[in-house]
mmCIF file with all atom_site columns, C-alpha atoms in Angstrom:
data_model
loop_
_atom_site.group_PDB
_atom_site.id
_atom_site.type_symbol
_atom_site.label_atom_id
_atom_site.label_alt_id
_atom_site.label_comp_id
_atom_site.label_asym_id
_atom_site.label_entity_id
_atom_site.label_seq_id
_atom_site.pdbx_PDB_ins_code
_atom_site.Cartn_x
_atom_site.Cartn_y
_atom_site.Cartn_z
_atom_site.occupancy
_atom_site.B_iso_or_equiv
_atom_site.pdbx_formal_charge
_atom_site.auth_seq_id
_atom_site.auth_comp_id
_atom_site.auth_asym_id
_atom_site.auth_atom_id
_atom_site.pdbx_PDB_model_num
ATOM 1   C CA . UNK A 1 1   ? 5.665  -28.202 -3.878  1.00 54.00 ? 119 UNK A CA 1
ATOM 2   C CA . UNK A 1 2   ? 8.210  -28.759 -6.406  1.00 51.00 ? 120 UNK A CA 1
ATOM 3   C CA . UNK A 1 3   ? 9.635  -25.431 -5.468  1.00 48.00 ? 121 UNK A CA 1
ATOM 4   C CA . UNK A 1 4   ? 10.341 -26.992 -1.884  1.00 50.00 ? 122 UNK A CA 1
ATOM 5   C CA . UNK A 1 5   ? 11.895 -29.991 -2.831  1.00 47.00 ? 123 UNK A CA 1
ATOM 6   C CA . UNK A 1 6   ? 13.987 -28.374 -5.284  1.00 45.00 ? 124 UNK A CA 1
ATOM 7   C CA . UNK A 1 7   ? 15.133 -25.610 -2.532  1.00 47.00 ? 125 UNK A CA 1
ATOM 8   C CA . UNK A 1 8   ? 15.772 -29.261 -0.531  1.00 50.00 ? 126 UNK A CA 1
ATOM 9   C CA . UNK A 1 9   ? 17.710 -30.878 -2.968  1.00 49.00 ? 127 UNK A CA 1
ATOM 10  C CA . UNK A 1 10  ? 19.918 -27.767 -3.612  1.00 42.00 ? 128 UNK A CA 1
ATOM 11  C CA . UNK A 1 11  ? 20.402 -27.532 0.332   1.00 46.00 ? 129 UNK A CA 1
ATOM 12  C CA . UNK A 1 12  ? 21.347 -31.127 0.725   1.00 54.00 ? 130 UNK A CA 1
ATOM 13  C CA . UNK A 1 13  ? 24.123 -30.672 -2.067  1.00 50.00 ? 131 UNK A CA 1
ATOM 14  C CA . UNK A 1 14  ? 25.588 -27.827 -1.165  1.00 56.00 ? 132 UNK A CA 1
ATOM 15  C CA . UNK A 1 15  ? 25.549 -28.822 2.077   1.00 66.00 ? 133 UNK A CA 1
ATOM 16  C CA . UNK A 1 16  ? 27.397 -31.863 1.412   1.00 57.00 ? 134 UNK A CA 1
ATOM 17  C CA . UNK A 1 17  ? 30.204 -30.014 -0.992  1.00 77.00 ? 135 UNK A CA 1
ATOM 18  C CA . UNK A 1 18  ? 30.437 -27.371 1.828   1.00 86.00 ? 136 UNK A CA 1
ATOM 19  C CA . UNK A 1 19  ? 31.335 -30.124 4.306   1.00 85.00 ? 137 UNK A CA 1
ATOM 20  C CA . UNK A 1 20  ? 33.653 -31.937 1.634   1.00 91.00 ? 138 UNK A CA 1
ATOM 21  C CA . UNK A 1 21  ? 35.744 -28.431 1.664   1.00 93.00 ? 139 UNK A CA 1
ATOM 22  C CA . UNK A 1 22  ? 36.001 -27.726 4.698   1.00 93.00 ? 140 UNK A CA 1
ATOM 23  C CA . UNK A 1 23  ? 37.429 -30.961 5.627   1.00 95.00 ? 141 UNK A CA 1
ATOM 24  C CA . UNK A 1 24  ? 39.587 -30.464 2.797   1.00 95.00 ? 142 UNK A CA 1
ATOM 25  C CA . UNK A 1 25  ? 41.165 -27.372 4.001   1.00 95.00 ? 143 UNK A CA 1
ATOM 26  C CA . UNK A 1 26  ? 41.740 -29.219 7.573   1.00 94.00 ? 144 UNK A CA 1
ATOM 27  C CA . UNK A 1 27  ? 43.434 -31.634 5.434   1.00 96.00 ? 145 UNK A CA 1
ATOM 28  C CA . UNK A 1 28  ? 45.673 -29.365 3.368   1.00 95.00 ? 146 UNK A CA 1
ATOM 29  C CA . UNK A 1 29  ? 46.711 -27.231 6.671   1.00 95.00 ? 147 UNK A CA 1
ATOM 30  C CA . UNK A 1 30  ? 49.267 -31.213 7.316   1.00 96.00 ? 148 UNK A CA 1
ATOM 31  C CA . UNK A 1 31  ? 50.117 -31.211 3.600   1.00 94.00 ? 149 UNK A CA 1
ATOM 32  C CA . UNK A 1 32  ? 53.483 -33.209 3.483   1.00 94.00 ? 150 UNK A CA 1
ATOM 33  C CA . UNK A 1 33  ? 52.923 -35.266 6.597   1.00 96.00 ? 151 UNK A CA 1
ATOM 34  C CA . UNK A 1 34  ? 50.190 -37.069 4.961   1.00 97.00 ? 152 UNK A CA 1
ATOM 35  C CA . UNK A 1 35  ? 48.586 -37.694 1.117   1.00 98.00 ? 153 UNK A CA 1
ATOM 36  C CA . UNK A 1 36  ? 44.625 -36.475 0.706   1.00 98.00 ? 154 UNK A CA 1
ATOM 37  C CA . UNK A 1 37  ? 43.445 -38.562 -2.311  1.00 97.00 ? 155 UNK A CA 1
ATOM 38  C CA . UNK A 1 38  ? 40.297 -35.980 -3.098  1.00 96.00 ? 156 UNK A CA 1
ATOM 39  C CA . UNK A 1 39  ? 36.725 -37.617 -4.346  1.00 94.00 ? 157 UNK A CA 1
ATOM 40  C CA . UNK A 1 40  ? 38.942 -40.380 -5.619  1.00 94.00 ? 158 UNK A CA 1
ATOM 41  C CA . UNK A 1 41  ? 36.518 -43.063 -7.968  1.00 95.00 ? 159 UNK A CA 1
ATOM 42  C CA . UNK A 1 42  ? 38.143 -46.526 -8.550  1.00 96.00 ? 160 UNK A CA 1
ATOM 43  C CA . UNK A 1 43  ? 37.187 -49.674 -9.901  1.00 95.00 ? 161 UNK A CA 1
ATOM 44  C CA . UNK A 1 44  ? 37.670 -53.238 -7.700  1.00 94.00 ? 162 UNK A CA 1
ATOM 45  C CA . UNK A 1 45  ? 36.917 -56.318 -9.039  1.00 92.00 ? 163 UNK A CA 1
ATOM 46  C CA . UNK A 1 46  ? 34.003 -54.911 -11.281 1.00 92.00 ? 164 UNK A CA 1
ATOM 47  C CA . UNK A 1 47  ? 33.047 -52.386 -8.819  1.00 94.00 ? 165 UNK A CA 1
ATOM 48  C CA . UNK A 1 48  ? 33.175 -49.030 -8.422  1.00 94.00 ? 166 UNK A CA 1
ATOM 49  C CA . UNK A 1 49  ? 33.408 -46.677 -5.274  1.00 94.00 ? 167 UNK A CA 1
ATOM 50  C CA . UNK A 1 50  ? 33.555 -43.092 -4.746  1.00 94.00 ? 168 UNK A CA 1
ATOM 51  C CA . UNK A 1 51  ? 35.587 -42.389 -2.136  1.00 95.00 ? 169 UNK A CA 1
ATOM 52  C CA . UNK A 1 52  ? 35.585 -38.696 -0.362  1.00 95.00 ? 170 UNK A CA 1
ATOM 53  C CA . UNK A 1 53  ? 38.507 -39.138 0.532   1.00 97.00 ? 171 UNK A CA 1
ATOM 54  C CA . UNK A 1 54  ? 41.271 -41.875 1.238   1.00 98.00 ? 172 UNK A CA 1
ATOM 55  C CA . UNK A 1 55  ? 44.654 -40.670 3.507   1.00 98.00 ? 173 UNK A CA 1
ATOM 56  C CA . UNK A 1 56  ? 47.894 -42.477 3.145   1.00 98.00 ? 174 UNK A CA 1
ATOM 57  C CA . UNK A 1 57  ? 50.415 -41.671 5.577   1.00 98.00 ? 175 UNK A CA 1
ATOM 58  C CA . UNK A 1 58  ? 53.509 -43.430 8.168   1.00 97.00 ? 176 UNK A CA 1
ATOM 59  C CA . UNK A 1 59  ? 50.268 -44.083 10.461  1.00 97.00 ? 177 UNK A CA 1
ATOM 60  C CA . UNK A 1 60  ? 48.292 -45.980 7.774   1.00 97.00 ? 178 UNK A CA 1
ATOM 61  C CA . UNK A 1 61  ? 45.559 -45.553 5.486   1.00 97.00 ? 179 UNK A CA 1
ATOM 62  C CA . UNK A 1 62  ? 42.755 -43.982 6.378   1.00 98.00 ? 180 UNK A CA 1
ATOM 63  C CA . UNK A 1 63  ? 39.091 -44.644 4.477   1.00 98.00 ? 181 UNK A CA 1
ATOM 64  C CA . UNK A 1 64  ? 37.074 -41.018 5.099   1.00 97.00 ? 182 UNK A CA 1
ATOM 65  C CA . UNK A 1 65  ? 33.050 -40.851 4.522   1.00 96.00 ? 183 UNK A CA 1
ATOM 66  C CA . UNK A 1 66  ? 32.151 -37.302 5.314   1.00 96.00 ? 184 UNK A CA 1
ATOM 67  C CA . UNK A 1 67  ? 28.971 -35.724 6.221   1.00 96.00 ? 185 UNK A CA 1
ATOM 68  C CA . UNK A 1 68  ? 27.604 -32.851 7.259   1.00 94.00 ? 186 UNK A CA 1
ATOM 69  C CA . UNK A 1 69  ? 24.687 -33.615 8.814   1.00 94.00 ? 187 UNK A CA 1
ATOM 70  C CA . UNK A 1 70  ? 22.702 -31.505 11.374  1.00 92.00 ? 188 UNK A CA 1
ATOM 71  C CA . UNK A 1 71  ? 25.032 -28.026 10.570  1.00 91.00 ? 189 UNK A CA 1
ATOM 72  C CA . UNK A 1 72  ? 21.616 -25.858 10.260  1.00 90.00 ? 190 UNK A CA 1
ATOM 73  C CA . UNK A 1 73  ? 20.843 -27.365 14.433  1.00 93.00 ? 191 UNK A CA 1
ATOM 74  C CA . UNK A 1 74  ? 17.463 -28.483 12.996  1.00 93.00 ? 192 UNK A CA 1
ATOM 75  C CA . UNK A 1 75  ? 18.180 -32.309 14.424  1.00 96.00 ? 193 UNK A CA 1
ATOM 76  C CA . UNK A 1 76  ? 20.642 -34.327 16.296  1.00 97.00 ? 194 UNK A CA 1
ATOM 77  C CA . UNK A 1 77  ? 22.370 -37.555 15.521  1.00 97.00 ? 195 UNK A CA 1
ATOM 78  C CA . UNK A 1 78  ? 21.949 -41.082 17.204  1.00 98.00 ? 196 UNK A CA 1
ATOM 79  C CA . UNK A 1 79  ? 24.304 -43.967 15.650  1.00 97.00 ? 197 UNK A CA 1
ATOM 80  C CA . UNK A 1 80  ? 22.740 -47.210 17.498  1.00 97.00 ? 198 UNK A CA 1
ATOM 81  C CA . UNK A 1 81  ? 24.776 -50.109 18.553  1.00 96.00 ? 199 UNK A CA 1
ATOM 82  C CA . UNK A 1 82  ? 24.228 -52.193 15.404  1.00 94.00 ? 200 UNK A CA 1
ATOM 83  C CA . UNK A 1 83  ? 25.517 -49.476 13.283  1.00 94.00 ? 201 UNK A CA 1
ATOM 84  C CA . UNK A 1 84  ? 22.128 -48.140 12.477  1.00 96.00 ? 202 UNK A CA 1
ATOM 85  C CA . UNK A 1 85  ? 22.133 -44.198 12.206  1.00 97.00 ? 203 UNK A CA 1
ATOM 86  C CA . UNK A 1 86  ? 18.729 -41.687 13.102  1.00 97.00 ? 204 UNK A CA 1
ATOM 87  C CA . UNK A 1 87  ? 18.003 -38.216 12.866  1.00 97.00 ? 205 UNK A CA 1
ATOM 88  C CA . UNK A 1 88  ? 16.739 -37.019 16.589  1.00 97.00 ? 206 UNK A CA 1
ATOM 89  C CA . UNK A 1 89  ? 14.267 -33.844 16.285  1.00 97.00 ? 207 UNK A CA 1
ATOM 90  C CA . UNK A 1 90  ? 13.967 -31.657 18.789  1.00 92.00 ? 208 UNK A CA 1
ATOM 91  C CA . UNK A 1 91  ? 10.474 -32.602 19.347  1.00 94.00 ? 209 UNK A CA 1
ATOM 92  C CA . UNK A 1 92  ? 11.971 -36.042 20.314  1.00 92.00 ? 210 UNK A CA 1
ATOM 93  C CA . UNK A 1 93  ? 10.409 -38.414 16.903  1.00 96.00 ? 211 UNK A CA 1
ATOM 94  C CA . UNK A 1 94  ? 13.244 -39.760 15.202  1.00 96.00 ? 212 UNK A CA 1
ATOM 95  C CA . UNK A 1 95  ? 13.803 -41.047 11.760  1.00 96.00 ? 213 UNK A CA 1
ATOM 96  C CA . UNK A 1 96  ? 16.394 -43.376 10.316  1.00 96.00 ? 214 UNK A CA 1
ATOM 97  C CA . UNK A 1 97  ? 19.419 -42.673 7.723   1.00 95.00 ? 215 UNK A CA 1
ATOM 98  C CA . UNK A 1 98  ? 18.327 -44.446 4.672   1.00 93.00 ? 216 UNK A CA 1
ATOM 99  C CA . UNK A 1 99  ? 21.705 -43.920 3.128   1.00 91.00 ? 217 UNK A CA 1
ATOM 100 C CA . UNK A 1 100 ? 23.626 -45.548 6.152   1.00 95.00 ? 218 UNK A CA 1
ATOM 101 C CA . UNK A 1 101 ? 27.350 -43.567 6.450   1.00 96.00 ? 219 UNK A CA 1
ATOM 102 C CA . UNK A 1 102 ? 28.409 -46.937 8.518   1.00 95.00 ? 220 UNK A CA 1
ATOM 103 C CA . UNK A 1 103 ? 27.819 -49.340 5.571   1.00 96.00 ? 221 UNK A CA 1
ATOM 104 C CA . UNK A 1 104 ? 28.889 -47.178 3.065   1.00 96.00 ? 222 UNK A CA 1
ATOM 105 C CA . UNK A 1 105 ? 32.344 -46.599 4.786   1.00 96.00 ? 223 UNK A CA 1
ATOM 106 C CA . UNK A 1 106 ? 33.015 -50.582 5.602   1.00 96.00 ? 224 UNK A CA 1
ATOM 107 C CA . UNK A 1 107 ? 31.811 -51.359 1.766   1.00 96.00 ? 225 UNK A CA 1
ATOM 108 C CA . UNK A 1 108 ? 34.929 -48.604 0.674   1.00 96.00 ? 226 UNK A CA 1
ATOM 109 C CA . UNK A 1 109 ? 37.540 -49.485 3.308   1.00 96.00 ? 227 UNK A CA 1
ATOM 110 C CA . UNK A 1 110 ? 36.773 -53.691 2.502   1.00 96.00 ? 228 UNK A CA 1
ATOM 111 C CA . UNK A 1 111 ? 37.528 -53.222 -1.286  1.00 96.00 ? 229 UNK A CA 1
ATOM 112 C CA . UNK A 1 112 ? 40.225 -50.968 -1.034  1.00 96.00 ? 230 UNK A CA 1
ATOM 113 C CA . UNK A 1 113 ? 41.351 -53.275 1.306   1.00 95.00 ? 231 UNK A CA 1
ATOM 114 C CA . UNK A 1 114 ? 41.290 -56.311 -0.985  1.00 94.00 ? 232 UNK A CA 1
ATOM 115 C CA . UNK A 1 115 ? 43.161 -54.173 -3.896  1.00 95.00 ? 233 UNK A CA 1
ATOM 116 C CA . UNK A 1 116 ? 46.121 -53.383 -1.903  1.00 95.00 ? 234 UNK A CA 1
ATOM 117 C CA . UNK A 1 117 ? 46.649 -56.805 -0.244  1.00 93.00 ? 235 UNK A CA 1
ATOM 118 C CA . UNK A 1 118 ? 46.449 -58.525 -3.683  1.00 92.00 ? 236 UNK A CA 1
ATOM 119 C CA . UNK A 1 119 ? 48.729 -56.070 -5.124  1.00 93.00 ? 237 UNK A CA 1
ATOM 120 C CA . UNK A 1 120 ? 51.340 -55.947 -2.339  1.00 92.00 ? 238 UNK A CA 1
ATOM 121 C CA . UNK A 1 121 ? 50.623 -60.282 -2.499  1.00 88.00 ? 239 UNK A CA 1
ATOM 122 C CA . UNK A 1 122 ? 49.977 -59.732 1.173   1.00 82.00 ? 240 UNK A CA 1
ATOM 123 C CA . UNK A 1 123 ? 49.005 -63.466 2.307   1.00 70.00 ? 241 UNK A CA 1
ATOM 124 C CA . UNK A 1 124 ? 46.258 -64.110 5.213   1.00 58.00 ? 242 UNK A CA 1
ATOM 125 C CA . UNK A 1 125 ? 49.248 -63.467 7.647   1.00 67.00 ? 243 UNK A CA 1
ATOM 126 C CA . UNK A 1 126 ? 49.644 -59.991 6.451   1.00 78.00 ? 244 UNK A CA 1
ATOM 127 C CA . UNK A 1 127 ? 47.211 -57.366 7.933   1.00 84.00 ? 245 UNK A CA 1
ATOM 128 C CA . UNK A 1 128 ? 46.367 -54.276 5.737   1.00 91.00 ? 246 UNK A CA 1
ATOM 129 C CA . UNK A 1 129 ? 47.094 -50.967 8.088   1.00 94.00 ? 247 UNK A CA 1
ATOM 130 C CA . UNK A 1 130 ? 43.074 -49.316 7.185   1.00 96.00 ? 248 UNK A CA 1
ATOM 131 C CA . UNK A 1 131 ? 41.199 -47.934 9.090   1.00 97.00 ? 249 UNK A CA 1
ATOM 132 C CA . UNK A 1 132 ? 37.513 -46.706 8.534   1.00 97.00 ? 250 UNK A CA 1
ATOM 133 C CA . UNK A 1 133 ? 36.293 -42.775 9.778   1.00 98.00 ? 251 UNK A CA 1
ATOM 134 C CA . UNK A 1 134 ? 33.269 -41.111 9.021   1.00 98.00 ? 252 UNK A CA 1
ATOM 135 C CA . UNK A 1 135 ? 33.993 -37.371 9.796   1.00 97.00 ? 253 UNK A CA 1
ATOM 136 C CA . UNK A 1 136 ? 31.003 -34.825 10.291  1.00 96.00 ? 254 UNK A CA 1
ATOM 137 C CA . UNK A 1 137 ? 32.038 -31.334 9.144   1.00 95.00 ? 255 UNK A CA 1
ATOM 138 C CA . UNK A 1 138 ? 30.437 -29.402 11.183  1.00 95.00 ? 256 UNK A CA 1
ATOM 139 C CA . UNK A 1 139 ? 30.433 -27.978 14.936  1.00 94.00 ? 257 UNK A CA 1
ATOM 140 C CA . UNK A 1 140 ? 26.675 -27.610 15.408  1.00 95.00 ? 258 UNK A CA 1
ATOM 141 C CA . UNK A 1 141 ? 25.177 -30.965 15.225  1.00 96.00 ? 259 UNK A CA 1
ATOM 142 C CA . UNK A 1 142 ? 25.268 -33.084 18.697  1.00 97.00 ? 260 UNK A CA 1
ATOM 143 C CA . UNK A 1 143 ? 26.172 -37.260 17.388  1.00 97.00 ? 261 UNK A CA 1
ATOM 144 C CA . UNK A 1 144 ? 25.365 -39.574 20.173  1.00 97.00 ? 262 UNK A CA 1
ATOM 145 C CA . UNK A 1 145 ? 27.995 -42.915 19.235  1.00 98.00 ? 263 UNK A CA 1
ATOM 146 C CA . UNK A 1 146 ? 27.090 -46.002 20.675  1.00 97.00 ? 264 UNK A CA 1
ATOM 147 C CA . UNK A 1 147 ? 28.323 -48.423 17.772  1.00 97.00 ? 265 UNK A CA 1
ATOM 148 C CA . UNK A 1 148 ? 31.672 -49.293 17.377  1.00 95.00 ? 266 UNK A CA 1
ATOM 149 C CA . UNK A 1 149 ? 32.045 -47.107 14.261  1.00 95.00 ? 267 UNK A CA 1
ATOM 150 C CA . UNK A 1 150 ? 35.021 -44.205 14.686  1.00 97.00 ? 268 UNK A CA 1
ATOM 151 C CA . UNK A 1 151 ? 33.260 -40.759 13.972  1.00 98.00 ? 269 UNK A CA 1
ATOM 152 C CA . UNK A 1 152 ? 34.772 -37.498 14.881  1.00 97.00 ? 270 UNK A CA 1
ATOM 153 C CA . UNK A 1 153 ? 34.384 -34.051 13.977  1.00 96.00 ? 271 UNK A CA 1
ATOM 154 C CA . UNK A 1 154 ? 37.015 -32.489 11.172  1.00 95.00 ? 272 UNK A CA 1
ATOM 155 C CA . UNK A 1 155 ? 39.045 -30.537 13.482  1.00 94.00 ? 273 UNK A CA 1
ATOM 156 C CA . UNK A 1 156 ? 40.209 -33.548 15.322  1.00 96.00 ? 274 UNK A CA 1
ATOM 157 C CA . UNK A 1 157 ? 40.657 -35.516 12.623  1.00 96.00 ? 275 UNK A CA 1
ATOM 158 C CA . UNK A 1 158 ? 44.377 -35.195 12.014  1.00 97.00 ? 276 UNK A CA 1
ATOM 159 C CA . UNK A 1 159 ? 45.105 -35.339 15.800  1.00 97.00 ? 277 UNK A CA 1
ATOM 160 C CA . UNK A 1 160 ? 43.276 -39.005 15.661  1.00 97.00 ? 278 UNK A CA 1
ATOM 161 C CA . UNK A 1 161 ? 45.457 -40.141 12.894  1.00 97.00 ? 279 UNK A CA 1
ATOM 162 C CA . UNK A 1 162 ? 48.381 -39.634 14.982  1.00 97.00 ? 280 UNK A CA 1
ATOM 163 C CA . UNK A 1 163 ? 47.524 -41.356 17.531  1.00 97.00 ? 281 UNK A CA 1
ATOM 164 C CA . UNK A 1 164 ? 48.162 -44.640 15.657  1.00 97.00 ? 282 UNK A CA 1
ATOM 165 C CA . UNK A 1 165 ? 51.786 -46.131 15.683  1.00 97.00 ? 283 UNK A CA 1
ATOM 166 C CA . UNK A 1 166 ? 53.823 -45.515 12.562  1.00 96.00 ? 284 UNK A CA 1
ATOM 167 C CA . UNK A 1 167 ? 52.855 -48.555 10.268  1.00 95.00 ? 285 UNK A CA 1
ATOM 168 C CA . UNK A 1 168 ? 53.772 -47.720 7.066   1.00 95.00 ? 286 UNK A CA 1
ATOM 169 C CA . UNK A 1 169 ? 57.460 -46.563 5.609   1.00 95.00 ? 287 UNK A CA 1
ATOM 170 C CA . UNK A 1 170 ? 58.134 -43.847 2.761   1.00 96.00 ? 288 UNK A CA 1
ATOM 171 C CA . UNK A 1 171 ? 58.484 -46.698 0.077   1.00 95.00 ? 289 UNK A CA 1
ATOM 172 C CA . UNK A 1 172 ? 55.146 -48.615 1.210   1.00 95.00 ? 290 UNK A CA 1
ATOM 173 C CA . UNK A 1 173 ? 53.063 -45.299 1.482   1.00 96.00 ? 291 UNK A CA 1
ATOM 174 C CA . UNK A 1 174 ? 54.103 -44.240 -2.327  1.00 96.00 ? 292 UNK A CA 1
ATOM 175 C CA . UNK A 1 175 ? 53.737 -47.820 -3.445  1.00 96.00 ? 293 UNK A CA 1
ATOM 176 C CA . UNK A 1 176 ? 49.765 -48.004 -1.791  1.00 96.00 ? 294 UNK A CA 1
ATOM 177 C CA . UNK A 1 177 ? 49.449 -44.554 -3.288  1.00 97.00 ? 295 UNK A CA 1
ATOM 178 C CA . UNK A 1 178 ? 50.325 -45.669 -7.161  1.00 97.00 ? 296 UNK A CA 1
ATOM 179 C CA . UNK A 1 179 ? 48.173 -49.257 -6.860  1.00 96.00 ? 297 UNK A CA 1
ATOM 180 C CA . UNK A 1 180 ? 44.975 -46.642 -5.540  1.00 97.00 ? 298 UNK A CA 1
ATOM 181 C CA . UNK A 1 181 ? 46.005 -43.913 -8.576  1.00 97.00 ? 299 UNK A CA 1
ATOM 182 C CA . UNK A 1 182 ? 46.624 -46.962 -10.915 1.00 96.00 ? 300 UNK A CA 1
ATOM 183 C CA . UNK A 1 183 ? 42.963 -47.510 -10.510 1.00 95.00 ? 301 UNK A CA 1
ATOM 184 C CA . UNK A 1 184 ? 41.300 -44.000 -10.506 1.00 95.00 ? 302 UNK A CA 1
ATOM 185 C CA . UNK A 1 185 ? 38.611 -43.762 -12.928 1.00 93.00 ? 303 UNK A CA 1
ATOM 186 C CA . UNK A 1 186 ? 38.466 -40.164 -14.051 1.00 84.00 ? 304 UNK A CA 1
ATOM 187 C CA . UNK A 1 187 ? 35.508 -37.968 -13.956 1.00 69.00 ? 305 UNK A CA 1
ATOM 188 C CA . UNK A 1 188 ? 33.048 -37.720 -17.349 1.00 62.00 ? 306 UNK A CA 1
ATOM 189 C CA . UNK A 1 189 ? 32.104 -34.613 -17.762 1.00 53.00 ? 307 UNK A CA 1
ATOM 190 C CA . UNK A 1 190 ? 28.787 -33.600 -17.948 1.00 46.00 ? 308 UNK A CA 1
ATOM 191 C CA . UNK A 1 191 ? 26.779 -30.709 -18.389 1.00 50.00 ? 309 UNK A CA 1
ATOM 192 C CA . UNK A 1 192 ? 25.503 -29.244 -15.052 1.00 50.00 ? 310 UNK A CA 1
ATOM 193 C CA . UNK A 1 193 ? 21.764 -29.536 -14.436 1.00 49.00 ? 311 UNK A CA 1
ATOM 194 C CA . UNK A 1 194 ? 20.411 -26.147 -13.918 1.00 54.00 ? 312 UNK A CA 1
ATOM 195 C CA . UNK A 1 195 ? 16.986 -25.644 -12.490 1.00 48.00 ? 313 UNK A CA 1
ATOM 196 C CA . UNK A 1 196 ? 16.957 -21.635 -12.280 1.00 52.00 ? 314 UNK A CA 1
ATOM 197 C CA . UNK A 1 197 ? 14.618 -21.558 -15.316 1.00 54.00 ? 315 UNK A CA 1
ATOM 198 C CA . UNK A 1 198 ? 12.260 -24.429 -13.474 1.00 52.00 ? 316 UNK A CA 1
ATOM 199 C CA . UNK A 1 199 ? 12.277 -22.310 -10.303 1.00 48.00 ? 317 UNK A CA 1
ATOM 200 C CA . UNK A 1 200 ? 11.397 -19.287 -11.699 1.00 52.00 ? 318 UNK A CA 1
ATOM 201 C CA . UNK A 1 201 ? 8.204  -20.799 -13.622 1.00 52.00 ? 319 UNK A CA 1
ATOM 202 C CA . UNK A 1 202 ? 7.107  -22.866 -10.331 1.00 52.00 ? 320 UNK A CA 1
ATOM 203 C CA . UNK A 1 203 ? 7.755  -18.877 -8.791  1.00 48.00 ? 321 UNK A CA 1
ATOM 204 C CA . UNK A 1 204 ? 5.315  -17.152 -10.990 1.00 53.00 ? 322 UNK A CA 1
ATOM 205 C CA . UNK A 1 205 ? 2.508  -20.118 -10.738 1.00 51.00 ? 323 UNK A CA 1
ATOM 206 C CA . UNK A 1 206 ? 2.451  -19.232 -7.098  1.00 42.00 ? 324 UNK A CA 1
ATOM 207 C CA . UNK A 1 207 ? 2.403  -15.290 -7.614  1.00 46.00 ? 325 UNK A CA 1
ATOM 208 C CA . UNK A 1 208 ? -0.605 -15.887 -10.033 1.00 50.00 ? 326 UNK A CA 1
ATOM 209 C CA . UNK A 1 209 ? -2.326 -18.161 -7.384  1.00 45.00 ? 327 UNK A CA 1
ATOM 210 C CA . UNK A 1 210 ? -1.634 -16.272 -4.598  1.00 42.00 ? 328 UNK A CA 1
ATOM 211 C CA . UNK A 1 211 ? -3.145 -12.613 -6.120  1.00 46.00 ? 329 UNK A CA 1
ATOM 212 C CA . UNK A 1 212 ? -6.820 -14.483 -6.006  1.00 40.00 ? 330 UNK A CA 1
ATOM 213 C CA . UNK A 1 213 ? -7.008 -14.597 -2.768  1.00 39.00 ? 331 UNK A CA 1
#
């Protein structure tokens, strides 16, 4: 019903922004020894990229995709060797990712990527200090990795970072930060879509259905 898939929709959203915060707030608890660039949308070469979020610190820069799949324990995750992600059921059928995290994190990290070694006019010997992590914000789903595709769960995500050498000095890190800011696209805003009214209506069909039987 459209009831169901509105309920659906909702849940996948809010889902999503709950798992955006929370990751956020890992973040902010290292504020100083690294920069969080937030939901950051820039523009490369004609195209533009959404990023959840994109870290700049003495380690590198780090390319996040977050998700938070699985947190109501409903399914499991499988990420296959060719980068291909499923959702497990219980009941053992599986079903795959249509929007795949893997490709849309390597499609970020390669553009952002290409800005900052033309900027810095980094030639071929030069090798850009990025690194690609999805992060899954929550504690309850089980992810079974066999790709070669770094995903780890938000609370060890700043204990990853710095595990990586120092790459990067002071100068370098603001320098990456400005070329990234330089290309921000800001936000339009737009009215939010609110289905309360379309909810209620699809509510009352059912309570007039329902009261001949």
């Amino acid at each position: 019903t459209r009831v169901s898939q509105l309920s659906e929709e909702w849940f996948r959203i809010n889902s999503g922004v709950l798992g955006e915060e929370l990751v956020n707030k890992q973040l902010d608890l290292f504020e100083g020894s690294i920069i969080n660039l937030k939901g950051i949308r820039i523009e490369v070469e004609g195209n533009r990229i959404e990023n959840d979020n994109i870290i700049l610190c003495n380690r590198g820069i780090f390319v996040l995709e977050v998700k938070n799949y699985g947190s109501k324990g409903k399914y499991n995750i499988r990420i296959e060797k060719d980068g291909r992600w499923s959702r497990v059921y219980h009941s053992g059928n599986s079903v795959y990712i249509q929007e795949n995290p893997t490709e849309q994190n390597t499609r970020h990290l390669a553009f952002i990527q290409r800005l900052i070694k033309t900027e810095m006019n980094y030639d071929l010997g030069n090798v850009v200090p990025i690194q690609g992590i999805v992060v899954i914000a929550n504690n309850v789903v089980d992810i079974n990795n066999e790709s070669s595709q770094l995903v780890i769960r938000a609370g060890n995500l700043y204990n990853t970072i710095m595990e990586y050498p120092i790459l990067l000095s002071e100068s370098e890190i603001e320098k990456i930060k400005h070329i990234i800011l330089k290309r921000e696209i800001k936000h339009q805003q737009y009215p939010g879509l609110n289905y309360d009214k379309e909810i209620a209506i699809n509510l009352e069909q059912v309570k007039n259905l329902t009261k001949y039987y």
